[in-house]
Short mmCIF file of C-alpha atoms in Angstrom, two decimals:
data_model
loop_
_atom_site.label_atom_id
_atom_site.label_comp_id
_atom_site.label_asym_id
_atom_site.label_seq_id
_atom_site.Cartn_x
_atom_site.Cartn_y
_atom_site.Cartn_z
CA MET A 1 -5.06 65.60 59.39
CA THR A 2 -7.68 65.19 56.67
CA GLY A 3 -11.31 64.62 57.44
CA LYS A 4 -13.09 61.19 57.20
CA LEU A 5 -15.59 60.35 54.63
CA TYR A 6 -18.86 58.55 55.68
CA GLY A 7 -21.46 56.94 53.38
CA LEU A 8 -24.43 56.95 55.66
CA GLY A 9 -27.34 54.52 54.98
CA LEU A 10 -30.46 56.28 56.30
CA GLY A 11 -33.04 53.47 55.59
CA PRO A 12 -36.12 53.52 53.39
CA GLY A 13 -37.65 56.71 54.50
CA ASP A 14 -39.06 56.72 58.03
CA PRO A 15 -36.57 58.81 60.06
CA GLU A 16 -36.96 56.27 62.83
CA LEU A 17 -35.46 53.46 60.73
CA ILE A 18 -31.92 55.00 60.70
CA THR A 19 -29.46 53.23 62.93
CA LEU A 20 -28.07 54.49 66.17
CA LYS A 21 -24.67 54.64 64.45
CA ALA A 22 -25.94 56.59 61.55
CA HIS A 23 -27.65 58.85 63.96
CA ARG A 24 -24.50 59.47 66.04
CA ILE A 25 -22.38 60.32 62.94
CA LEU A 26 -25.16 62.35 61.39
CA THR A 27 -25.46 64.59 64.34
CA GLY A 28 -21.75 64.85 64.79
CA VAL A 29 -20.18 65.71 61.53
CA PRO A 30 -19.65 69.33 60.49
CA VAL A 31 -20.54 68.75 56.78
CA VAL A 32 -23.45 66.90 55.40
CA ALA A 33 -23.80 66.16 51.67
CA TYR A 34 -26.64 64.58 49.80
CA PRO A 35 -27.98 63.80 46.32
CA ALA A 36 -30.66 66.30 45.20
CA PRO A 37 -32.84 66.36 41.98
CA ASP A 38 -32.62 69.39 39.84
CA THR A 39 -36.14 70.36 41.04
CA GLY A 40 -37.82 69.47 44.31
CA PRO A 41 -36.50 68.33 47.70
CA SER A 42 -33.75 65.77 48.28
CA PHE A 43 -35.23 62.49 49.63
CA ALA A 44 -32.12 61.62 51.46
CA ARG A 45 -32.09 65.00 53.29
CA GLN A 46 -35.84 64.62 54.14
CA ILE A 47 -35.03 61.41 56.00
CA ALA A 48 -32.18 63.11 57.84
CA ALA A 49 -34.05 66.37 58.43
CA PRO A 50 -35.20 65.77 62.13
CA TYR A 51 -31.55 65.24 63.04
CA LEU A 52 -29.79 68.10 61.18
CA GLY A 53 -28.54 71.17 63.05
CA ALA A 54 -28.00 74.78 62.08
CA HIS A 55 -24.22 74.33 62.77
CA GLN A 56 -23.85 71.89 59.99
CA GLN A 57 -22.87 72.82 56.55
CA GLU A 58 -25.06 71.32 53.81
CA VAL A 59 -23.77 70.35 50.36
CA PRO A 60 -26.41 69.39 47.97
CA ILE A 61 -25.00 67.30 45.05
CA VAL A 62 -27.55 68.01 42.20
CA VAL A 63 -28.08 65.09 39.89
CA PRO A 64 -30.67 65.30 37.19
CA MET A 65 -33.21 62.49 37.76
CA ARG A 66 -33.22 61.71 34.08
CA VAL A 67 -29.56 60.69 34.13
CA GLU A 68 -30.29 56.95 34.30
CA ARG A 69 -28.21 54.91 31.85
CA PHE A 70 -24.85 56.46 32.58
CA PRO A 71 -23.90 58.33 35.72
CA ALA A 72 -23.02 61.88 35.00
CA GLN A 73 -19.22 61.63 35.43
CA GLU A 74 -18.73 65.33 35.42
CA ILE A 75 -21.27 65.90 38.25
CA TYR A 76 -19.51 63.40 40.41
CA ASP A 77 -16.04 64.57 39.48
CA GLN A 78 -17.17 68.12 40.62
CA ALA A 79 -19.02 66.86 43.75
CA ALA A 80 -15.86 64.87 44.78
CA GLU A 81 -13.80 67.92 44.27
CA THR A 82 -16.14 69.97 46.49
CA LEU A 83 -16.03 67.33 49.17
CA SER A 84 -12.29 66.95 49.01
CA ARG A 85 -11.95 70.64 49.87
CA HIS A 86 -13.89 70.00 53.21
CA LEU A 87 -11.95 66.78 53.80
CA ASP A 88 -8.62 68.48 53.13
CA ALA A 89 -9.65 71.19 55.62
CA GLY A 90 -9.86 68.41 58.26
CA LEU A 91 -13.57 68.24 58.30
CA ASP A 92 -15.48 64.96 58.38
CA VAL A 93 -18.15 64.66 55.67
CA ALA A 94 -21.26 62.40 55.81
CA VAL A 95 -22.85 61.58 52.43
CA LEU A 96 -26.49 60.78 53.05
CA CYS A 97 -27.90 57.74 51.25
CA GLU A 98 -31.38 56.59 51.01
CA GLY A 99 -31.65 52.87 52.04
CA ASP A 100 -28.10 51.31 52.04
CA PRO A 101 -25.10 53.12 50.41
CA PHE A 102 -23.90 50.01 48.48
CA PHE A 103 -27.25 48.51 47.37
CA TYR A 104 -27.84 50.26 44.03
CA GLY A 105 -26.77 53.62 45.39
CA SER A 106 -25.06 56.48 43.68
CA PHE A 107 -22.69 56.82 46.60
CA MET A 108 -20.29 54.38 44.94
CA TYR A 109 -19.43 57.21 42.42
CA LEU A 110 -18.23 59.36 45.24
CA PHE A 111 -16.57 56.53 47.02
CA GLU A 112 -14.48 55.36 44.04
CA ARG A 113 -13.27 58.89 43.61
CA LEU A 114 -12.38 59.69 47.26
CA SER A 115 -11.81 56.46 49.19
CA GLY A 116 -8.19 56.03 47.97
CA ARG A 117 -7.30 59.52 49.21
CA TYR A 118 -9.28 59.73 52.56
CA GLU A 119 -10.25 57.53 55.30
CA SER A 120 -13.61 56.23 54.57
CA GLU A 121 -16.46 54.28 56.24
CA ILE A 122 -19.72 52.84 55.02
CA VAL A 123 -22.55 52.60 57.47
CA PRO A 124 -24.97 50.13 56.19
CA GLY A 125 -28.65 50.92 56.28
CA VAL A 126 -32.02 49.22 56.12
CA SER A 127 -32.89 48.56 52.44
CA SER A 128 -36.31 49.51 51.08
CA MET A 129 -36.49 45.73 50.00
CA MET A 130 -36.47 44.61 53.57
CA ALA A 131 -39.00 47.32 54.47
CA ALA A 132 -41.31 46.31 51.57
CA ALA A 133 -41.33 42.70 52.82
CA ALA A 134 -42.19 43.98 56.30
CA ALA A 135 -44.96 46.09 54.92
CA LEU A 136 -46.41 43.22 52.90
CA GLY A 137 -46.32 40.97 55.91
CA ARG A 138 -44.55 38.34 53.98
CA PRO A 139 -41.01 36.85 54.11
CA LEU A 140 -38.72 38.25 51.37
CA ALA A 141 -37.04 34.89 51.18
CA ALA A 142 -36.74 31.90 53.39
CA ARG A 143 -34.77 28.62 53.81
CA ASN A 144 -33.08 27.62 50.55
CA ASP A 145 -34.98 30.12 48.27
CA VAL A 146 -32.85 31.91 45.74
CA LEU A 147 -33.72 35.65 45.87
CA SER A 148 -33.11 37.60 42.67
CA VAL A 149 -33.07 41.34 42.77
CA VAL A 150 -34.06 42.56 39.25
CA PRO A 151 -33.83 46.15 38.08
CA GLY A 152 -37.00 47.31 36.33
CA PRO A 153 -35.22 48.62 33.22
CA LEU A 154 -34.13 45.09 32.24
CA ASP A 155 -35.80 44.00 28.95
CA ASP A 156 -38.62 41.36 29.00
CA GLU A 157 -36.41 38.53 27.87
CA ALA A 158 -33.74 39.10 30.49
CA MET A 159 -36.23 39.71 33.25
CA ARG A 160 -38.31 36.57 32.42
CA ALA A 161 -35.15 34.44 32.52
CA ARG A 162 -34.18 35.79 36.00
CA ILE A 163 -37.67 35.48 37.47
CA ASP A 164 -37.90 31.83 36.01
CA VAL A 165 -34.98 30.51 38.08
CA ALA A 166 -35.64 32.44 41.40
CA GLY A 167 -37.79 31.41 44.25
CA ALA A 168 -38.33 34.94 45.26
CA VAL A 169 -37.94 38.17 43.23
CA ALA A 170 -37.68 41.79 44.06
CA ILE A 171 -38.13 44.07 41.15
CA ILE A 172 -36.70 47.51 41.99
CA LYS A 173 -36.65 50.82 40.14
CA VAL A 174 -40.07 49.91 38.76
CA GLY A 175 -41.18 53.53 38.01
CA ARG A 176 -41.96 54.11 34.36
CA HIS A 177 -41.45 50.35 33.57
CA PHE A 178 -44.47 49.43 35.62
CA ALA A 179 -47.00 48.63 32.88
CA ARG A 180 -44.56 46.54 31.01
CA VAL A 181 -43.30 44.67 34.09
CA ARG A 182 -46.87 43.98 35.22
CA ALA A 183 -47.81 42.62 31.72
CA LEU A 184 -44.75 40.26 31.92
CA ILE A 185 -45.65 38.99 35.39
CA GLU A 186 -49.24 38.47 34.27
CA ALA A 187 -47.98 36.53 31.13
CA MET A 188 -45.87 34.34 33.38
CA GLY A 189 -48.93 33.56 35.62
CA LEU A 190 -47.40 35.03 38.75
CA THR A 191 -49.68 37.99 39.46
CA ASP A 192 -51.19 36.18 42.32
CA CYS A 193 -47.86 35.74 43.99
CA ALA A 194 -46.90 39.43 43.59
CA GLY A 195 -47.10 42.37 45.87
CA TYR A 196 -46.68 46.07 45.21
CA VAL A 197 -45.31 48.58 47.61
CA GLU A 198 -44.79 52.23 47.01
CA ARG A 199 -43.15 54.92 49.29
CA VAL A 200 -42.42 52.26 51.86
CA SER A 201 -42.29 53.34 55.46
CA LEU A 202 -43.42 56.83 54.73
CA ALA A 203 -46.91 58.23 55.82
CA GLU A 204 -48.00 57.99 52.17
CA GLN A 205 -46.96 54.26 51.82
CA ARG A 206 -49.23 52.09 49.69
CA VAL A 207 -49.20 48.25 49.94
CA LEU A 208 -51.35 46.20 47.53
CA PRO A 209 -51.53 42.92 45.76
CA LEU A 210 -50.25 43.54 42.27
CA ALA A 211 -53.54 42.55 40.86
CA SER A 212 -55.26 45.45 42.73
CA VAL A 213 -53.06 48.32 41.53
CA PRO A 214 -55.44 50.49 39.56
CA GLU A 215 -52.82 52.75 37.88
CA SER A 216 -50.61 51.87 34.92
CA VAL A 217 -47.81 54.09 36.10
CA ALA A 218 -45.84 53.93 39.31
CA PRO A 219 -43.63 56.40 41.22
CA TYR A 220 -39.92 56.05 41.21
CA PHE A 221 -39.77 54.71 44.73
CA SER A 222 -41.94 51.70 44.11
CA MET A 223 -41.12 47.93 44.16
CA ILE A 224 -42.81 44.64 43.28
CA LEU A 225 -42.00 41.48 45.29
CA ILE A 226 -42.84 38.02 43.87
CA TYR A 227 -42.79 35.03 46.12
CA LYS A 228 -43.40 31.87 44.12
CA GLY A 229 -43.83 29.62 47.08
CA GLY A 230 -41.04 27.13 46.77
CA GLU A 231 -39.89 26.04 50.15
CA GLY A 232 -41.19 29.08 51.94
CA TRP A 233 -44.36 30.05 53.52
CA ASN A 234 -47.24 29.42 51.16
CA ALA A 235 -50.05 31.46 52.43
CA SER A 236 -51.39 33.72 49.70
CA LEU A 237 -50.21 37.19 49.44
CA ALA A 238 -53.61 38.45 48.65
CA ALA A 239 -54.94 37.08 51.94
CA ALA A 240 -52.03 38.53 53.82
CA THR A 241 -52.71 42.05 52.61
CA GLU A 242 -56.45 42.02 52.63
CA MET B 1 -57.02 44.02 74.93
CA THR B 2 -54.38 41.59 73.79
CA GLY B 3 -50.72 42.48 73.35
CA LYS B 4 -49.02 43.33 70.07
CA LEU B 5 -46.45 41.11 68.51
CA TYR B 6 -43.31 42.65 67.11
CA GLY B 7 -40.54 41.00 64.88
CA LEU B 8 -37.61 43.26 65.59
CA GLY B 9 -34.72 43.30 63.14
CA LEU B 10 -31.64 44.06 65.17
CA GLY B 11 -28.98 44.25 62.34
CA PRO B 12 -25.89 42.17 61.70
CA GLY B 13 -24.33 42.23 65.14
CA ASP B 14 -22.94 45.55 66.18
CA PRO B 15 -25.42 46.77 68.75
CA GLU B 16 -25.13 50.30 67.27
CA LEU B 17 -26.61 49.08 63.98
CA ILE B 18 -30.03 48.70 65.40
CA THR B 19 -32.54 51.29 64.29
CA LEU B 20 -33.93 54.09 66.50
CA LYS B 21 -37.41 52.37 66.12
CA ALA B 22 -36.20 48.89 67.17
CA HIS B 23 -34.35 50.57 70.24
CA ARG B 24 -37.60 52.33 71.18
CA ILE B 25 -39.57 49.11 71.06
CA LEU B 26 -36.96 46.97 72.56
CA THR B 27 -36.62 49.14 75.68
CA GLY B 28 -40.36 49.53 76.04
CA VAL B 29 -41.85 46.09 75.74
CA PRO B 30 -42.41 43.92 78.84
CA VAL B 31 -41.67 40.55 77.08
CA VAL B 32 -38.56 39.85 74.89
CA ALA B 33 -38.25 36.52 73.12
CA TYR B 34 -35.32 35.33 71.10
CA PRO B 35 -34.01 32.22 69.31
CA ALA B 36 -31.30 30.36 71.33
CA PRO B 37 -29.18 27.37 70.50
CA ASP B 38 -29.37 24.36 72.70
CA THR B 39 -25.88 25.19 73.97
CA GLY B 40 -24.15 28.58 74.20
CA PRO B 41 -25.54 32.11 74.15
CA SER B 42 -28.33 33.53 71.90
CA PHE B 43 -26.76 35.76 69.20
CA ALA B 44 -29.89 37.92 68.85
CA ARG B 45 -29.88 38.38 72.68
CA GLN B 46 -26.20 39.33 72.58
CA ILE B 47 -26.99 42.14 70.05
CA ALA B 48 -29.84 43.39 72.25
CA ALA B 49 -28.02 43.02 75.61
CA PRO B 50 -26.93 46.66 76.05
CA TYR B 51 -30.47 47.79 75.96
CA LEU B 52 -32.29 45.12 77.93
CA GLY B 53 -33.54 45.97 81.44
CA ALA B 54 -34.12 43.94 84.62
CA HIS B 55 -37.85 44.69 84.42
CA GLN B 56 -38.28 42.81 81.14
CA GLN B 57 -39.33 39.16 80.99
CA GLU B 58 -37.01 37.07 78.73
CA VAL B 59 -38.32 34.10 76.78
CA PRO B 60 -35.55 32.02 74.99
CA ILE B 61 -36.88 29.95 72.17
CA VAL B 62 -34.44 27.05 72.14
CA VAL B 63 -33.88 25.69 68.58
CA PRO B 64 -31.21 23.02 67.98
CA MET B 65 -28.67 24.47 65.42
CA ARG B 66 -28.77 21.18 63.56
CA VAL B 67 -32.35 21.54 62.56
CA GLU B 68 -31.64 22.95 59.10
CA ARG B 69 -33.72 21.18 56.41
CA PHE B 70 -37.11 21.41 58.13
CA PRO B 71 -38.12 23.81 60.82
CA ALA B 72 -38.97 22.04 63.98
CA GLN B 73 -42.66 22.43 63.87
CA GLU B 74 -43.26 21.32 67.41
CA ILE B 75 -40.71 23.75 68.68
CA TYR B 76 -42.46 26.75 67.02
CA ASP B 77 -45.93 25.37 68.03
CA GLN B 78 -44.79 25.47 71.60
CA ALA B 79 -43.08 28.85 71.34
CA ALA B 80 -46.21 30.33 69.70
CA GLU B 81 -48.17 28.87 72.58
CA THR B 82 -45.92 30.44 75.14
CA LEU B 83 -46.01 33.82 73.49
CA SER B 84 -49.72 33.66 73.02
CA ARG B 85 -50.12 33.47 76.87
CA HIS B 86 -48.21 36.72 77.26
CA LEU B 87 -50.21 38.36 74.36
CA ASP B 88 -53.47 37.16 75.76
CA ALA B 89 -52.53 38.80 79.10
CA GLY B 90 -52.14 42.10 77.23
CA LEU B 91 -48.48 42.25 77.19
CA ASP B 92 -46.54 43.35 74.02
CA VAL B 93 -43.97 40.83 72.87
CA ALA B 94 -40.86 41.66 70.88
CA VAL B 95 -39.16 38.74 69.17
CA LEU B 96 -35.53 39.59 68.50
CA CYS B 97 -34.20 38.79 65.13
CA GLU B 98 -30.62 38.90 63.87
CA GLY B 99 -30.44 40.92 60.65
CA ASP B 100 -33.77 41.56 59.14
CA PRO B 101 -36.88 39.48 60.33
CA PHE B 102 -38.12 38.45 56.83
CA PHE B 103 -34.82 37.91 55.13
CA TYR B 104 -34.08 34.19 55.65
CA GLY B 105 -35.20 34.49 59.36
CA SER B 106 -36.87 31.93 61.46
CA PHE B 107 -39.28 34.59 62.78
CA MET B 108 -41.68 33.70 59.99
CA TYR B 109 -42.49 30.40 61.78
CA LEU B 110 -43.87 32.38 64.65
CA PHE B 111 -45.40 35.08 62.47
CA GLU B 112 -47.44 32.54 60.44
CA ARG B 113 -48.72 31.05 63.80
CA LEU B 114 -49.57 34.23 65.56
CA SER B 115 -50.21 37.13 63.10
CA GLY B 116 -53.70 36.03 62.34
CA ARG B 117 -54.72 36.26 66.04
CA TYR B 118 -52.70 39.31 67.24
CA GLU B 119 -51.80 42.76 65.94
CA SER B 120 -48.33 42.34 64.49
CA GLU B 121 -45.52 44.58 63.24
CA ILE B 122 -42.36 43.79 61.47
CA VAL B 123 -39.51 46.34 62.08
CA PRO B 124 -37.03 45.77 59.22
CA GLY B 125 -33.29 45.61 60.11
CA VAL B 126 -29.90 46.03 58.53
CA SER B 127 -29.05 42.77 56.67
CA SER B 128 -25.68 41.23 57.07
CA MET B 129 -25.53 41.21 53.39
CA MET B 130 -25.41 44.96 53.27
CA ALA B 131 -22.96 45.05 56.16
CA ALA B 132 -20.64 42.56 54.37
CA ALA B 133 -20.62 44.88 51.25
CA ALA B 134 -19.72 47.86 53.55
CA ALA B 135 -16.92 45.88 55.30
CA LEU B 136 -15.52 44.83 51.88
CA GLY B 137 -15.63 48.41 50.65
CA ARG B 138 -17.49 47.38 47.46
CA PRO B 139 -20.98 48.00 46.20
CA LEU B 140 -23.15 44.80 46.59
CA ALA B 141 -24.88 45.74 43.31
CA ALA B 142 -25.17 48.76 41.09
CA ARG B 143 -27.07 50.18 38.17
CA ASN B 144 -28.78 47.35 36.18
CA ASP B 145 -26.97 44.47 37.93
CA VAL B 146 -29.00 41.45 38.79
CA LEU B 147 -28.10 40.36 42.33
CA SER B 148 -28.83 36.78 43.30
CA VAL B 149 -28.81 35.72 46.97
CA VAL B 150 -27.94 31.98 46.92
CA PRO B 151 -27.97 29.84 50.05
CA GLY B 152 -24.84 27.70 50.55
CA PRO B 153 -26.77 24.44 50.98
CA LEU B 154 -27.75 24.47 47.28
CA ASP B 155 -26.05 21.84 45.18
CA ASP B 156 -23.28 22.61 42.79
CA GLU B 157 -25.36 22.48 39.67
CA ALA B 158 -28.23 24.74 40.96
CA MET B 159 -25.69 27.16 42.42
CA ARG B 160 -23.57 27.39 39.20
CA ALA B 161 -26.71 28.10 37.24
CA ARG B 162 -27.69 31.00 39.54
CA ILE B 163 -24.16 32.44 39.60
CA ASP B 164 -24.02 32.20 35.72
CA VAL B 165 -26.89 34.54 35.16
CA ALA B 166 -26.25 37.13 37.89
CA GLY B 167 -24.13 40.21 37.87
CA ALA B 168 -23.52 40.13 41.63
CA VAL B 169 -23.97 37.11 44.02
CA ALA B 170 -24.28 36.93 47.76
CA ILE B 171 -23.72 33.41 49.03
CA ILE B 172 -25.22 33.13 52.50
CA LYS B 173 -25.30 30.35 55.11
CA VAL B 174 -21.90 29.20 53.85
CA GLY B 175 -20.77 27.55 57.06
CA ARG B 176 -20.00 23.87 56.47
CA HIS B 177 -20.44 24.23 52.72
CA PHE B 178 -17.36 26.47 52.43
CA ALA B 179 -14.88 24.10 50.87
CA ARG B 180 -17.37 22.89 48.24
CA VAL B 181 -18.65 26.47 47.44
CA ARG B 182 -15.00 27.76 47.12
CA ALA B 183 -14.10 24.94 44.80
CA LEU B 184 -17.07 25.73 42.55
CA ILE B 185 -16.27 29.47 42.50
CA GLU B 186 -12.64 28.51 41.50
CA ALA B 187 -13.88 26.21 38.80
CA MET B 188 -15.98 28.97 37.38
CA GLY B 189 -12.96 31.34 37.30
CA LEU B 190 -14.49 33.77 39.68
CA THR B 191 -12.15 33.65 42.73
CA ASP B 192 -10.63 36.99 41.96
CA CYS B 193 -13.98 38.55 42.05
CA ALA B 194 -14.96 37.09 45.35
CA GLY B 195 -14.76 38.41 48.91
CA TYR B 196 -15.21 36.56 52.18
CA VAL B 197 -16.71 38.12 55.38
CA GLU B 198 -17.18 36.49 58.74
CA ARG B 199 -18.88 37.81 61.76
CA VAL B 200 -19.59 40.95 60.08
CA SER B 201 -19.76 44.23 62.27
CA LEU B 202 -18.52 42.47 65.39
CA ALA B 203 -15.10 42.99 67.02
CA GLU B 204 -13.95 39.59 65.68
CA GLN B 205 -15.06 40.43 62.08
CA ARG B 206 -12.77 39.10 59.40
CA VAL B 207 -12.77 40.40 55.82
CA LEU B 208 -10.54 38.86 53.08
CA PRO B 209 -10.32 38.15 49.35
CA LEU B 210 -11.68 34.58 49.02
CA ALA B 211 -8.37 33.63 47.60
CA SER B 212 -6.58 34.51 50.89
CA VAL B 213 -8.82 32.50 53.23
CA PRO B 214 -6.47 29.90 54.80
CA GLU B 215 -9.16 27.68 56.29
CA SER B 216 -11.35 25.12 54.54
CA VAL B 217 -14.14 25.55 57.07
CA ALA B 218 -16.10 28.64 57.83
CA PRO B 219 -18.30 29.66 60.81
CA TYR B 220 -22.07 29.77 60.49
CA PHE B 221 -22.16 33.51 60.25
CA SER B 222 -20.02 33.96 57.06
CA MET B 223 -20.76 34.98 53.60
CA ILE B 224 -19.19 35.25 50.18
CA LEU B 225 -19.93 38.04 47.81
CA ILE B 226 -19.07 37.82 44.10
CA TYR B 227 -19.03 40.95 41.95
CA LYS B 228 -18.64 39.94 38.28
CA GLY B 229 -18.09 43.33 37.08
CA GLY B 230 -20.91 43.84 34.67
CA GLU B 231 -22.04 47.42 34.67
CA GLY B 232 -20.77 48.35 38.00
CA TRP B 233 -17.55 49.55 39.41
CA ASN B 234 -14.61 47.34 38.08
CA ALA B 235 -11.83 48.04 40.60
CA SER B 236 -10.51 44.69 41.72
CA LEU B 237 -11.76 43.35 45.01
CA ALA B 238 -8.35 42.24 45.98
CA ALA B 239 -7.00 45.74 45.81
CA ALA B 240 -9.93 47.11 47.70
CA THR B 241 -9.31 44.88 50.63
CA GLU B 242 -5.54 44.92 50.69
#
């Protein structure tokens, strides 16, 4: 009997925002793997830390933060090989995922390598996008709004086209693209409809109308939500976050 | 001291997919309110049922299922009035929400009426969209994909325009629009990239390639995900769900 592979969604950061199911699996598996940067702590492990036990074997998967454009195939090949040794030994393995495993997550690179050979299960998690709307005190989308999720690395032309046709927009992976994205939103006349959230649900969370953000750079874990009104609730975002 | 208002995201249906935080609040509040159809059980209450206690006062908010185009303002006015009596009496009130409270939820109609007068908190939940991707065994979106969330009631022209520019699409609120939406996806040549999920995470969940769905009608709690490939993982959906 080989072990089972879990992709565990841990939610946006607050350890209390993991699901009962993720908690049950997390505390029960013998092997816990997680992505880790080449320097500094693993965010996924930080979320799970209150629930990890000394009896569990930890497998960090070191992925350099700068590897953005293309996934580091060799890194995931090697990680899959490491995890397969545990699975072949009959041990269940939980891969910890920030937010939701299949919403722009790197877990897919392990899943595509291992799910054909081992029983696999994805446990969905609370996305940082939902948590950001909660923090802003505004619906992410409502009624017949079209919501577009737009990655920050998109160029201006592509991003403008997507924002133009959507009723609500979540710009994710803002990070080093912040100044450019903010300038585009300003040029489109949408700054007053835009909210900024960083490190959502953590103690150091910041929630601001976009117009009030003093910096010109943003951390990796930041997001901009735009609510153009449309059919939804029209109260001004600035008022909601005052 | 007035009570506090909570919008509690309960996740897609499996009671184990509620968060530890929602569980703590759900089991601690004296008053629990939830949307209920005019006939039949409340889905939100069903999700919460394992955790409700006899000491808790339940407040069903009866909303006719047919009220789709415009929210029934009088119903929410009256529900807000009912909840405000509990809040004024110093009792905390949790409003139960399927999925996430601010992702196309009706909780916003209570929130806009009450959040100005009472301390309020939204507890984000796992969206059925994330759970559907987990059930299909496919990423919802990856890398620099643009994900568009498109409500089923949109007309063909608007829906086609949104699908055209997105890398990944989640069509929600499919229900009685199923036959028309399927015909559009077929006309666009995207049927082989589309998966269908109904009653996700419940015992009666169904997961199928769209091409294999035998019926021409779908239940209210159904969704179609389209993954056009783009930059993401290109394995065929049909193979993944065989």
